[in-house]
Coordinates of C-alpha atoms in Angstrom, one line a residue:
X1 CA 57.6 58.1 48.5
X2 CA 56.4 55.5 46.1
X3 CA 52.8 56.0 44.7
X4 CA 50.7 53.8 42.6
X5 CA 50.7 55.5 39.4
X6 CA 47.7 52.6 38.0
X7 CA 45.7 54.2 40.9
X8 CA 46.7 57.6 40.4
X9 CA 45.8 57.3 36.9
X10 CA 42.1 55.8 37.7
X11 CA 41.5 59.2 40.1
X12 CA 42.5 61.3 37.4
X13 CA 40.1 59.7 35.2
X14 CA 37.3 60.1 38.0
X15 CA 38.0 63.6 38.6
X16 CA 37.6 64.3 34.6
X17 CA 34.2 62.4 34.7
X18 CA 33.2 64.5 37.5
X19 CA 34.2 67.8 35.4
X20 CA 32.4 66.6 32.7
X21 CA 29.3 66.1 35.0
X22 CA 29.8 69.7 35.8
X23 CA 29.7 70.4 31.9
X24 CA 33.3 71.3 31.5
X25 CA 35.2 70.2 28.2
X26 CA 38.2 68.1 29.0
X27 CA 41.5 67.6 26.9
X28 CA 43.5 65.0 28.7
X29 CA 44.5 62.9 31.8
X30 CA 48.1 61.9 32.6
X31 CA 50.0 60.8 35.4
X32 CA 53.0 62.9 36.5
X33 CA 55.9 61.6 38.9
X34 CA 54.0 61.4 42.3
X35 CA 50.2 63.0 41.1
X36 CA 47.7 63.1 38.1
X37 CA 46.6 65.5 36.0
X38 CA 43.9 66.7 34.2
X39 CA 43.6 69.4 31.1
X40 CA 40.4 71.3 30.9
X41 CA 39.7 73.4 27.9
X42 CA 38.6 76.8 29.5
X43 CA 39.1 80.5 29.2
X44 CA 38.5 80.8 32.1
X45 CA 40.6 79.7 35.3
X46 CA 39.6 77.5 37.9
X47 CA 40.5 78.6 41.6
X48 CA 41.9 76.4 43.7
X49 CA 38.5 75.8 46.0
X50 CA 36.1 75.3 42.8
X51 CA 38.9 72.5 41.5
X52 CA 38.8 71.0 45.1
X53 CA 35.3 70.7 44.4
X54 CA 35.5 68.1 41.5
X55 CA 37.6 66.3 44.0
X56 CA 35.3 63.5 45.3
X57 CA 34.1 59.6 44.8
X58 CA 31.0 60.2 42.8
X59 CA 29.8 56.6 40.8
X60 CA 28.9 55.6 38.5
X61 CA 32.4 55.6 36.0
X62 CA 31.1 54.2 33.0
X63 CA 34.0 54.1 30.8
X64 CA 36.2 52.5 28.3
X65 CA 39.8 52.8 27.6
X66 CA 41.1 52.4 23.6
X67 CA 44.1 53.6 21.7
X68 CA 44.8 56.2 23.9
X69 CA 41.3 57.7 24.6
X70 CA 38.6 57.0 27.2
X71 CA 35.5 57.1 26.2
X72 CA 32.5 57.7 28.2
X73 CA 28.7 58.8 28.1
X74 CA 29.1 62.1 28.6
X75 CA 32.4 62.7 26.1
X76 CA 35.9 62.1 25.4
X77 CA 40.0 62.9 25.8
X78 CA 43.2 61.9 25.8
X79 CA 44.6 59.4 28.3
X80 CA 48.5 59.7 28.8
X81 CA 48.7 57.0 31.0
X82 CA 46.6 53.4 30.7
X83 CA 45.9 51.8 33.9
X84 CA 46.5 48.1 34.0
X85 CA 44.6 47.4 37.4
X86 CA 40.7 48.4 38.6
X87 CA 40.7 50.7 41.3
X88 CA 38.3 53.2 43.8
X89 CA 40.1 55.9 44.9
X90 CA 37.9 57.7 47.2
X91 CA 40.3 60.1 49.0
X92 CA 41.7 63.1 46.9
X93 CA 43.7 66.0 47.4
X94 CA 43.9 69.0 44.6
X95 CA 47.8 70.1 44.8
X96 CA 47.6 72.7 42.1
X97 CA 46.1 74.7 39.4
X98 CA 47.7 76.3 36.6
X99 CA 47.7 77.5 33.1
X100 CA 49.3 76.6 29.5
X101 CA 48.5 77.1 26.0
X102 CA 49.2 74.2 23.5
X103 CA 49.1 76.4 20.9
X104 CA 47.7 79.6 19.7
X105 CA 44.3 80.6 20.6
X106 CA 43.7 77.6 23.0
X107 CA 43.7 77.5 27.1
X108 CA 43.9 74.6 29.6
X109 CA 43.8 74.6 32.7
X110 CA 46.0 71.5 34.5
X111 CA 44.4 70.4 37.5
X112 CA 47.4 68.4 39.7
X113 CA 46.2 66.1 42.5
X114 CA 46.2 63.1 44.1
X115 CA 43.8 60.2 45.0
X116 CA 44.0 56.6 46.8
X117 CA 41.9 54.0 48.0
X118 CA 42.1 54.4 51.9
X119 CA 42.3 57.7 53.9
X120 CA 45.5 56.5 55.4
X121 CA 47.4 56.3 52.6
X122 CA 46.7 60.1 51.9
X123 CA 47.5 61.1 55.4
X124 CA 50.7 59.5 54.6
X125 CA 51.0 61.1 51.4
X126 CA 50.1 64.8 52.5
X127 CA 52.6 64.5 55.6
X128 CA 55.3 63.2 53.1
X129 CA 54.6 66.0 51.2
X130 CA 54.9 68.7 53.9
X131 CA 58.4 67.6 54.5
X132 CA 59.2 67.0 50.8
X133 CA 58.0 70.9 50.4
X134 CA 61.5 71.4 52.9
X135 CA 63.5 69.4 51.2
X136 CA 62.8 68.8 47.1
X137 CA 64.1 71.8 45.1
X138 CA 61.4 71.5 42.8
X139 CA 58.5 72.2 45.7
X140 CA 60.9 74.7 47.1
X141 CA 61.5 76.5 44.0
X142 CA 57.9 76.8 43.5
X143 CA 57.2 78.0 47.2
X144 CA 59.4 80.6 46.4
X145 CA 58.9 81.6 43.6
X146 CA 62.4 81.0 42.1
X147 CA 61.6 78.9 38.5
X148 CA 59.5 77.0 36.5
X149 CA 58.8 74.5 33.5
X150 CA 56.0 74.9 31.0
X151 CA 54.5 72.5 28.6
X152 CA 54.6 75.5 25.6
X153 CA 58.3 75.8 26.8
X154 CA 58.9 72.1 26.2
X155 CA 60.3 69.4 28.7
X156 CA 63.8 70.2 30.8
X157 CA 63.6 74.0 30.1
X158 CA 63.6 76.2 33.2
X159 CA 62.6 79.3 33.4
X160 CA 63.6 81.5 35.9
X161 CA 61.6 84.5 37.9
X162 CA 63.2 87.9 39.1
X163 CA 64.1 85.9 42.7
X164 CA 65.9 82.9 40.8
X165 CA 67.6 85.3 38.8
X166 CA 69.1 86.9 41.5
X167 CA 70.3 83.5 43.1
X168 CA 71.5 82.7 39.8
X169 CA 73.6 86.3 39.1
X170 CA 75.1 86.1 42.9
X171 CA 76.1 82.1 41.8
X172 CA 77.8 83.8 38.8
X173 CA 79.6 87.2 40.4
X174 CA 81.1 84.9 43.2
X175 CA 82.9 82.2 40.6
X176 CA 83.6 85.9 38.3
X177 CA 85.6 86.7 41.6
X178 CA 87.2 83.8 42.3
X179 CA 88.1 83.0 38.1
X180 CA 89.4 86.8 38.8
X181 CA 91.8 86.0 41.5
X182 CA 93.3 82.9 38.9
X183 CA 93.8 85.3 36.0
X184 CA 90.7 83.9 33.9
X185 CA 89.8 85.9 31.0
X186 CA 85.5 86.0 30.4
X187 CA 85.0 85.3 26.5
X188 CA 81.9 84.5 25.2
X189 CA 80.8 82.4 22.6
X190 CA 77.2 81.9 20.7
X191 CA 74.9 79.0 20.7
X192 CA 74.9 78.0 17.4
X193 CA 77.9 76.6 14.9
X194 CA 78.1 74.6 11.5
X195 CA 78.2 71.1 12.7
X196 CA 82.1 70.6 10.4
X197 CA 83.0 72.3 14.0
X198 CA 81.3 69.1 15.7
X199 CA 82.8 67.0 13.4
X200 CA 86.5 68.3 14.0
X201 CA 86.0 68.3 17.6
X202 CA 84.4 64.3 17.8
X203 CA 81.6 65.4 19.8
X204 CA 79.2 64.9 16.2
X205 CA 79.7 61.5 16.8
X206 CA 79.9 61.1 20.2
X207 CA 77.3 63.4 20.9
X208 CA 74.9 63.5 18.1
X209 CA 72.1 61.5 20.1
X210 CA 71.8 64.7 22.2
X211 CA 72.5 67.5 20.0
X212 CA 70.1 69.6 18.2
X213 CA 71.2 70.0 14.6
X214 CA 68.9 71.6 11.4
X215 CA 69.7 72.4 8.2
X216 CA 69.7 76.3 6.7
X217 CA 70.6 77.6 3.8
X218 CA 72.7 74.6 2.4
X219 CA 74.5 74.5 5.8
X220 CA 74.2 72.0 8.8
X221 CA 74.2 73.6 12.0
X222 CA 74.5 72.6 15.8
X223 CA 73.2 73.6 19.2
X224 CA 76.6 73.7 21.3
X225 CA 76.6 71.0 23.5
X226 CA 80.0 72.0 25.0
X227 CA 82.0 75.3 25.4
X228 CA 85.8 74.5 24.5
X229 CA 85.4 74.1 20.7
X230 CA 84.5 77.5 20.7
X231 CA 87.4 78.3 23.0
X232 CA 90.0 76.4 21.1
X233 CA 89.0 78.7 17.7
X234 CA 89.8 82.0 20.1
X235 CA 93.1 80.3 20.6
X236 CA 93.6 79.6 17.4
X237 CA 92.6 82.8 16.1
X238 CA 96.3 83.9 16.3
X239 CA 100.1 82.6 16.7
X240 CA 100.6 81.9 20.3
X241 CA 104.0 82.1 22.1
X242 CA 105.5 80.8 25.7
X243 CA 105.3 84.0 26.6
X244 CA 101.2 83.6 26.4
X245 CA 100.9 80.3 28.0
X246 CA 98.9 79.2 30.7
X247 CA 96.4 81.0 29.4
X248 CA 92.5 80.9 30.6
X249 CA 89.7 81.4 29.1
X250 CA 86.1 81.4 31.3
X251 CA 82.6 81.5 30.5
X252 CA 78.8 81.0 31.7
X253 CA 78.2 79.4 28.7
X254 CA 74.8 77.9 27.9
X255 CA 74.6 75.0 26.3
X256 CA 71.9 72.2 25.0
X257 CA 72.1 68.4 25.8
X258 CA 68.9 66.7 24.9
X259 CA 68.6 64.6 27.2
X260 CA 66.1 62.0 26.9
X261 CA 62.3 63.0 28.4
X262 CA 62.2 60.6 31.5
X263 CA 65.4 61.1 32.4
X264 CA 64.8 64.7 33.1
X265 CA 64.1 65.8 36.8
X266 CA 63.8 69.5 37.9
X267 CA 67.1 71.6 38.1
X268 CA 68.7 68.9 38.4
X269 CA 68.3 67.4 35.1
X270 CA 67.5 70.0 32.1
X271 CA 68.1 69.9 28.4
X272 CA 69.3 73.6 28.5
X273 CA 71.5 75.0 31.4
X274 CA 74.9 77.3 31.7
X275 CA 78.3 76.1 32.9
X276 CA 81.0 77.6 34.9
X277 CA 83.1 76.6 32.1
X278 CA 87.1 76.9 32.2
X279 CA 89.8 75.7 29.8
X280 CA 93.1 76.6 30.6
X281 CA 96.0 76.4 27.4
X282 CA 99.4 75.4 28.9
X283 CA 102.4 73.9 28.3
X284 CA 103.5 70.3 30.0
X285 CA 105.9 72.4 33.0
X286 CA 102.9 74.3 34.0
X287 CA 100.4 71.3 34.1
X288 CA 101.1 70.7 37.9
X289 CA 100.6 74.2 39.1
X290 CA 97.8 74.8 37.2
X291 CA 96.1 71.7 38.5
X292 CA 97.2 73.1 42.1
X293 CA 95.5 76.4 41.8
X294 CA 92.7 74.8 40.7
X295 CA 92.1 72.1 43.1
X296 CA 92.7 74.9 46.2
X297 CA 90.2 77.4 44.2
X298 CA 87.7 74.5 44.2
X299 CA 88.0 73.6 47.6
X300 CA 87.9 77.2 48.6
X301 CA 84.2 77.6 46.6
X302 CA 83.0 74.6 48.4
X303 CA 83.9 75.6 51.8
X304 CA 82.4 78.9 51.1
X305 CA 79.0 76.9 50.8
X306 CA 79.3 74.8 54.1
X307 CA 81.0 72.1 52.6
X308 CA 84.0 70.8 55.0
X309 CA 87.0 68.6 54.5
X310 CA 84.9 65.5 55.4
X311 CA 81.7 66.6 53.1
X312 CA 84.3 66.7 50.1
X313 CA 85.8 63.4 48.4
X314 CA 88.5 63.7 45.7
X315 CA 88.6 60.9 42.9
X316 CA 91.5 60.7 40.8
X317 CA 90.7 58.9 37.6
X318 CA 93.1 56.5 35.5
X319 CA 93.4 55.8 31.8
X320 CA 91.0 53.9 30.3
X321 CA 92.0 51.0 27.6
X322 CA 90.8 52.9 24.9
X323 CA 92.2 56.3 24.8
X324 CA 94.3 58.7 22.7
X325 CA 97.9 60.3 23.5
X326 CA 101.0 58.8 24.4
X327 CA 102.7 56.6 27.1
X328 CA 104.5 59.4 28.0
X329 CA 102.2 62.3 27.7
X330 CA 99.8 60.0 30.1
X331 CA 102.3 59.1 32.6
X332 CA 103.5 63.0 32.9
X333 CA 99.8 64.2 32.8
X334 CA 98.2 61.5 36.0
X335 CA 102.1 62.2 37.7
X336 CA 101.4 66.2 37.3
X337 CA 97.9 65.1 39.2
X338 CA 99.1 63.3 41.9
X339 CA 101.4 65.5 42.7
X340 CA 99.2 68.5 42.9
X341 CA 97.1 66.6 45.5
X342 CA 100.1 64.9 47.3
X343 CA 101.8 68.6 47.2
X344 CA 98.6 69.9 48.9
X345 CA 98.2 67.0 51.1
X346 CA 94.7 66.1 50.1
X347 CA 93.4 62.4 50.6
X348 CA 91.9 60.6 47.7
X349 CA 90.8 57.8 46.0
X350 CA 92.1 56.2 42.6
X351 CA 89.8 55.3 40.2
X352 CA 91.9 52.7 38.0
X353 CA 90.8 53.4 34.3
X354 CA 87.9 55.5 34.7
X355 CA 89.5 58.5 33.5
X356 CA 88.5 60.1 30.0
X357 CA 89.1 58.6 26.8
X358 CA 92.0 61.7 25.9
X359 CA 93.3 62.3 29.3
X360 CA 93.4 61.6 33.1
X361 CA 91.1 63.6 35.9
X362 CA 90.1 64.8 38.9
X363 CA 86.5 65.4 40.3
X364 CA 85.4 66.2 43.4
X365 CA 81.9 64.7 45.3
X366 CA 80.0 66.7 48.0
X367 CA 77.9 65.5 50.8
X368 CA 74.9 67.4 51.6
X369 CA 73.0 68.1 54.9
X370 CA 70.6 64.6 53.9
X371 CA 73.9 63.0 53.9
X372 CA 74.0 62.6 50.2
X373 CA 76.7 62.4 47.8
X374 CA 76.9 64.3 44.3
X375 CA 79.2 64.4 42.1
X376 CA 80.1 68.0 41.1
X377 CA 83.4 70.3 40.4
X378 CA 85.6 68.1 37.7
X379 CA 89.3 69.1 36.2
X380 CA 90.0 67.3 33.1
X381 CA 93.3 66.9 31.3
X382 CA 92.8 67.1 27.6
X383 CA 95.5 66.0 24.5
X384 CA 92.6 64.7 22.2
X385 CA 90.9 68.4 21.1
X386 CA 94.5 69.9 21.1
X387 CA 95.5 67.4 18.7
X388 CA 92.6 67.6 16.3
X389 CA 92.8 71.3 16.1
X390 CA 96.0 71.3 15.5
X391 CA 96.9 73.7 18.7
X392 CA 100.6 75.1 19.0
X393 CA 102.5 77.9 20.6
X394 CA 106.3 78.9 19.6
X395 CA 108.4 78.1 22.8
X396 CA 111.4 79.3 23.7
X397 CA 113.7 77.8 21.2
X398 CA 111.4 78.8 18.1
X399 CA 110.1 75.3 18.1
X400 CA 106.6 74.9 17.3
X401 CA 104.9 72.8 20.6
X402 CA 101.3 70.9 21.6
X403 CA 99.6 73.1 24.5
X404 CA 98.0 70.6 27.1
X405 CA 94.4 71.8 27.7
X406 CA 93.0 71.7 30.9
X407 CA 89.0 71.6 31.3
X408 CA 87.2 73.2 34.5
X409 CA 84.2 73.4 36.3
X410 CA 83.3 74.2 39.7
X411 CA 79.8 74.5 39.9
X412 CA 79.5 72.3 37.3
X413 CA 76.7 74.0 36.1
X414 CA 74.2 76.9 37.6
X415 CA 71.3 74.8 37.2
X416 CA 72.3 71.6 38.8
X417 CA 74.4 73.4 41.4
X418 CA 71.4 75.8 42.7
X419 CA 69.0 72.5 42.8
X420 CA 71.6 71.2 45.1
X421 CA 72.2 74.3 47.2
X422 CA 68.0 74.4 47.3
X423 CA 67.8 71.0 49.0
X424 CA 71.0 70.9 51.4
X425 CA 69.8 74.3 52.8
X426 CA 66.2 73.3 53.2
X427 CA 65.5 76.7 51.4
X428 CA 66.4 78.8 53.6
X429 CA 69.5 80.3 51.8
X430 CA 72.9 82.4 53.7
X431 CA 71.5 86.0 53.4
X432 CA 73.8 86.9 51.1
X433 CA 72.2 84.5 48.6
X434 CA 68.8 85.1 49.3
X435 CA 66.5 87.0 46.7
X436 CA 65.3 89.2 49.6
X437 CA 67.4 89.9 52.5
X438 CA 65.2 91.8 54.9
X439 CA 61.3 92.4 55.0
X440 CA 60.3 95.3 56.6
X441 CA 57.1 95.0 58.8
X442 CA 55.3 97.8 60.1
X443 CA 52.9 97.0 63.0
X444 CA 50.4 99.1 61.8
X445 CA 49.1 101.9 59.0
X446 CA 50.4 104.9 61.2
X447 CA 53.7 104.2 61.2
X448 CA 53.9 103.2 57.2
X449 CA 55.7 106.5 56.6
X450 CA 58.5 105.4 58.9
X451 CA 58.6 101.8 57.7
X452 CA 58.9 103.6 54.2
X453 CA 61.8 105.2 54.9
X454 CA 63.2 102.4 56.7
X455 CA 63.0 100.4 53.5
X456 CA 64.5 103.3 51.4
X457 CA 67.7 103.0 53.8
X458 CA 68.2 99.9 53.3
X459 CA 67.6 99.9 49.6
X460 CA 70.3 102.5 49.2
X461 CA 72.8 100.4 51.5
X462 CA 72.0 97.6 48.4
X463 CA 70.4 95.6 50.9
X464 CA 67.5 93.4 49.0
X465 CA 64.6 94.4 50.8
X466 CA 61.0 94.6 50.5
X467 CA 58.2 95.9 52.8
X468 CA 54.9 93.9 53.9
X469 CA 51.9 96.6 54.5
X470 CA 48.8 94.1 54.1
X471 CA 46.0 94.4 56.3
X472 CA 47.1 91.2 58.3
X473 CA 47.9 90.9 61.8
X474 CA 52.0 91.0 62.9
X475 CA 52.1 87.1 63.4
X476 CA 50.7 86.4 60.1
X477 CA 53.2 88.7 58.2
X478 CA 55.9 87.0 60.0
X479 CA 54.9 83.6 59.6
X480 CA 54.5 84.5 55.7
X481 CA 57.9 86.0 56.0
X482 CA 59.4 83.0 56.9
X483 CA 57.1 80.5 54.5
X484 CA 59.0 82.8 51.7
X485 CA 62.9 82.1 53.9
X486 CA 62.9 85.7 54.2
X487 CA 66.4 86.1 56.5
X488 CA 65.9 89.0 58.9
X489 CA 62.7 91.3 59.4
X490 CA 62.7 94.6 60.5
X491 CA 59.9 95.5 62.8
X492 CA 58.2 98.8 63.3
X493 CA 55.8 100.1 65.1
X494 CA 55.1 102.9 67.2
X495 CA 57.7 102.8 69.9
X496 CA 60.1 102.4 67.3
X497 CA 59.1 105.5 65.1
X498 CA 59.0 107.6 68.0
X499 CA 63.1 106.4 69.7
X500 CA 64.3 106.1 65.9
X501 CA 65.2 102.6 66.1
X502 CA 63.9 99.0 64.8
X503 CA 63.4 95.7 66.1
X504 CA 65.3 93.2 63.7
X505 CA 64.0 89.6 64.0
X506 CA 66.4 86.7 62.5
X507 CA 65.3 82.8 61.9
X508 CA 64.7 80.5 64.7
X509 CA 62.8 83.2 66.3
X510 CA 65.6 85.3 67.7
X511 CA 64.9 89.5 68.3
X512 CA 66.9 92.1 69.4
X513 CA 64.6 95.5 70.3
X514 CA 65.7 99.3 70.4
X515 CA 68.1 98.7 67.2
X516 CA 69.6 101.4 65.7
X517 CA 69.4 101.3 61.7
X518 CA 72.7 102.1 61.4
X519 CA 74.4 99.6 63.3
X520 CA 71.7 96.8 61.7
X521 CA 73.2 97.7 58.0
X522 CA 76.3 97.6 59.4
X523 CA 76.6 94.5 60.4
X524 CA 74.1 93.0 57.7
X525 CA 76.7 94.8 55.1
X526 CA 79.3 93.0 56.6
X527 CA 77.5 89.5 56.6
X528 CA 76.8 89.6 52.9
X529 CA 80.5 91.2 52.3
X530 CA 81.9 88.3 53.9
X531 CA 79.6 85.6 52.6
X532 CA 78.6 84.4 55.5
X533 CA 77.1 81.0 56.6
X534 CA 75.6 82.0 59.8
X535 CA 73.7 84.8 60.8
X536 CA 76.3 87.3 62.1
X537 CA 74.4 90.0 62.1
X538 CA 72.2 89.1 64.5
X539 CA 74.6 87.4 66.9
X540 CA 76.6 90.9 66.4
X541 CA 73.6 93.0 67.8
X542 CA 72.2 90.5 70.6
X543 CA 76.1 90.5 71.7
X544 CA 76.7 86.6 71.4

């Protein structure tokens, strides 16, 4: 939804006025991507009704705007954003209140909201934003508690709370699995390098706009922005032979690309973020089986995450007029390619010179449930870093011979990959995904004993669960249950505790009574075991 950010900008400056009316001290207004905000210097922090309060059309606004300051009667701040029209917003709407520290010793409190000139433009607004809270990672990450970005932190660096960790770590053990079932070995590498590293590798110069590099003790050093230099020393770090080759190295590396500041958006664009980073060390023979593996392995991970054969678009890219290598090591390198797809008879499209400047690729687009296309999972021939670090292994004759490196990513990386899997599932993750699995919800204080024990059955079957004993009535604990995409609840009450059993409730409002805990974990342990899309544990125990 487009707003007006002149007019967004005018209503924050209103709604500092106003706090100033009510004595407050304030720091700055800004205007963010869709709201404004205002930074009031308190110790003390502002609920969400007493900011709501501020909210309102109260002339006179006598003020001035210059050099980045408006000024007014009653006092001063910042202005992050000029205005360049006159404006009245009268209808507001406080969104959120939180808390940073600029630096040591000093609090504001950001007030986010909204205003506009006529009512009906934030009715629009408000209902736009109800579905926008189903569908933009960034409002469902902060629904449910998974991550967050903080002004101290600095721009395009998530953080991530215990629930977005777990997503994150069951992301990671499934690709663990899969790079297990390829005959991956994990390395790891550290963050920070002398930049002559950058400068062997190229990516100093191509690169150097986005890296993070400082000076230490007479040395330059980089912030990796990319995983295979480090890779390529672990190769190097002894004589390899035939006998070694392919030979694959993975890791969740994190790396640092500093992007620039508008360009950042959410998970989706960060500055910091960890790749499911493969590079594979082969000779020429074993380029096309390599590729085969890892096109099937790919397609395998996506289907695993609801995407089907027609969600999934293959590009095979051509090389460009500027690259590196040979006739002859291109033609054998896009000819391994297209086989590998031909061989696994997989449609796609050729995109004629688009490949990379040292070597032909593959990448592979996914549509989502809103019907969108990103581009994702990427295999990448490589003879430019083999060639600058001088890579070789001792083939069969004795003859000292070029490996062709192979570069890999499915996810592409966690980040990006989770904000995507946020957004096509509306939230509402596969259970095995979900930070909690099953809430347990006992119907009242005399059976909290049982719905203790409930919950200590399930924790010991490894099953994510959590247990709801607040003095609210049933509906409200399940319609909170379900605000947080909590998969299954298990109901008890007294009928329960007294025949042993639960009452296990799924999404989309389907129970099943008289359930025997036993046969629930069951089936849920077989759900998450199998990584399923659906709800199977549920259809398993109704009988469909």
């Amino acid at each position: 939804m487009d707003v007006n950010k002149d007019v967004l900008a005018i209503a924050g400056i209103q709604y500092a006025i106003n706090a100033l009316k009510a004595g407050m001290k304030v720091a700055e207004v800004g205007v963010g991507e869709r709201d404004f905000y205002v930074d009031i210097v308190s110790r003390n922090v502002l609920s969400l009704d007493e900011a709501k309060k501020l909210a309102r059309f109260d002339p006179p606004y006598e003020y001035t705007i210059a050099e980045g300051r408006v000024d007014t009667p009653l006092g001063s701040f910042n202005l992050a954003y000029k205005p360049s029209i006159r404006a009245e917003p009268k209808h507001f709407e406080i969104l959120n209140v939180s808390v940073h520290h600029p630096e040591p010793g000093l609090q504001y409190v950001r007030v986010r909201g909204v205003g506009f000139e006529r009512e009906e433009e934030l009715k629009d607004y408000l209902k736009w934003l109800e579905e926008a809270q189903e569908i933009d990672h960034r409002l469902i990450g902060e629904r449910l508690d998974l991550f967050s970005f903080h002004e101290e932190a600095g721009p395009g660096l998530a953080l991530f709370h215990p629930k977005g960790q777990i997503i994150r770590k069951e992301l990671i053990k499934y690709i663990e699995e899969v790079e297990a079932s390829m005959g991956f070995q994990e390395v790891y590498t550290t963050h920070v390098y002398r930049t002559v590293l950058w400068k062997i590798s190229g990516h100093y110069n191509m690169y150097r706009d986005k890296m993070l590099m400082f000076e230490h003790e007479g040395d330059e050093l980089g912030i990796k922005p990319m995983n295979c230099p480090a890779h390529i020393l672990i190769y190097k770090s002894r004589m390899r032979s035939y006998r070694d080759l392919p030979l694959r190295f993975a890791e969740f590396g994190h790396v640092y690309r500093w992007e620039k500041k508008g360009e950042l958006y959410g998970l989706l664009r960060v500055r910091g973020f960890v790749q499911d980073d493969g590079h594979i060390f082969c000779a020429e023979d074993q380029l096309k089986d390599e590729v085969k593996m890892q096109i099937s392995k790919t397609i395998e991970v996506l289907r695993t995450f609801g995407f089907k054969e027609d969600d999934i678009a293959i590009n095979l890219s051509t090389r460009p007029d500027e690259s590196i290598g040979t006739d002859e090591q291109w033609e054998k390198a896009t000819n391994a390619l297209i086989s590998a797809l031909n061989e696994l008879g997989l449609k796609y499209r050729v995109k004629e010179k688009e490949g990379a400047f040292y070597g032909p690729k593959i990448d592979f687009d996914i549509r989502d449930s809103l019907n969108r296309w990103w581009q994702l999972s990427t295999i990448q021939v490589d003879f430019n870093l083999p060639e600058r670090f001088d890579l070789e292994y001792v083939d069969r004759d004795g003859q000292r011979r070029r490996p062709v490196m192979v570069h890999r990513a499915i996810y592409g990386s966690i980040e990006r990959f989770m904000a995507i899997l946020l957004e096509h599932f509306r939230g509402k993750l596969p259970t095995w995904l979900s930070p909690v699995q099953v809430r347990v919800l006992p119907i009242s204080e005399e059976v909290l004993d049982y719905a203790n024990s409930v919950l200590d059955k399930l924790r010991s079957a490894k099953v994510r669960a959590d247990l709801d004993a607040s003095e609210g009535t049933l509906g409200k604990k399940i319609r909170d249950a379900y605000a947080e995409s909590v998969p299954y609840l298990v109901i008890v009450g007294r009928k329960e505790k007294e025949s042993g059993t639960v009452t296990v409730r799924g999404r989309n409002n389907v129970e099943v009574r008289g359930v025997k805990l036993e046969d629930f974990v069951r089936a849920l342990g077989e759900e998450i075991a199998s990584r399923a899309l659906e709800q199977t544990a549920i259809k398993a125990l109704s009988g469909k």
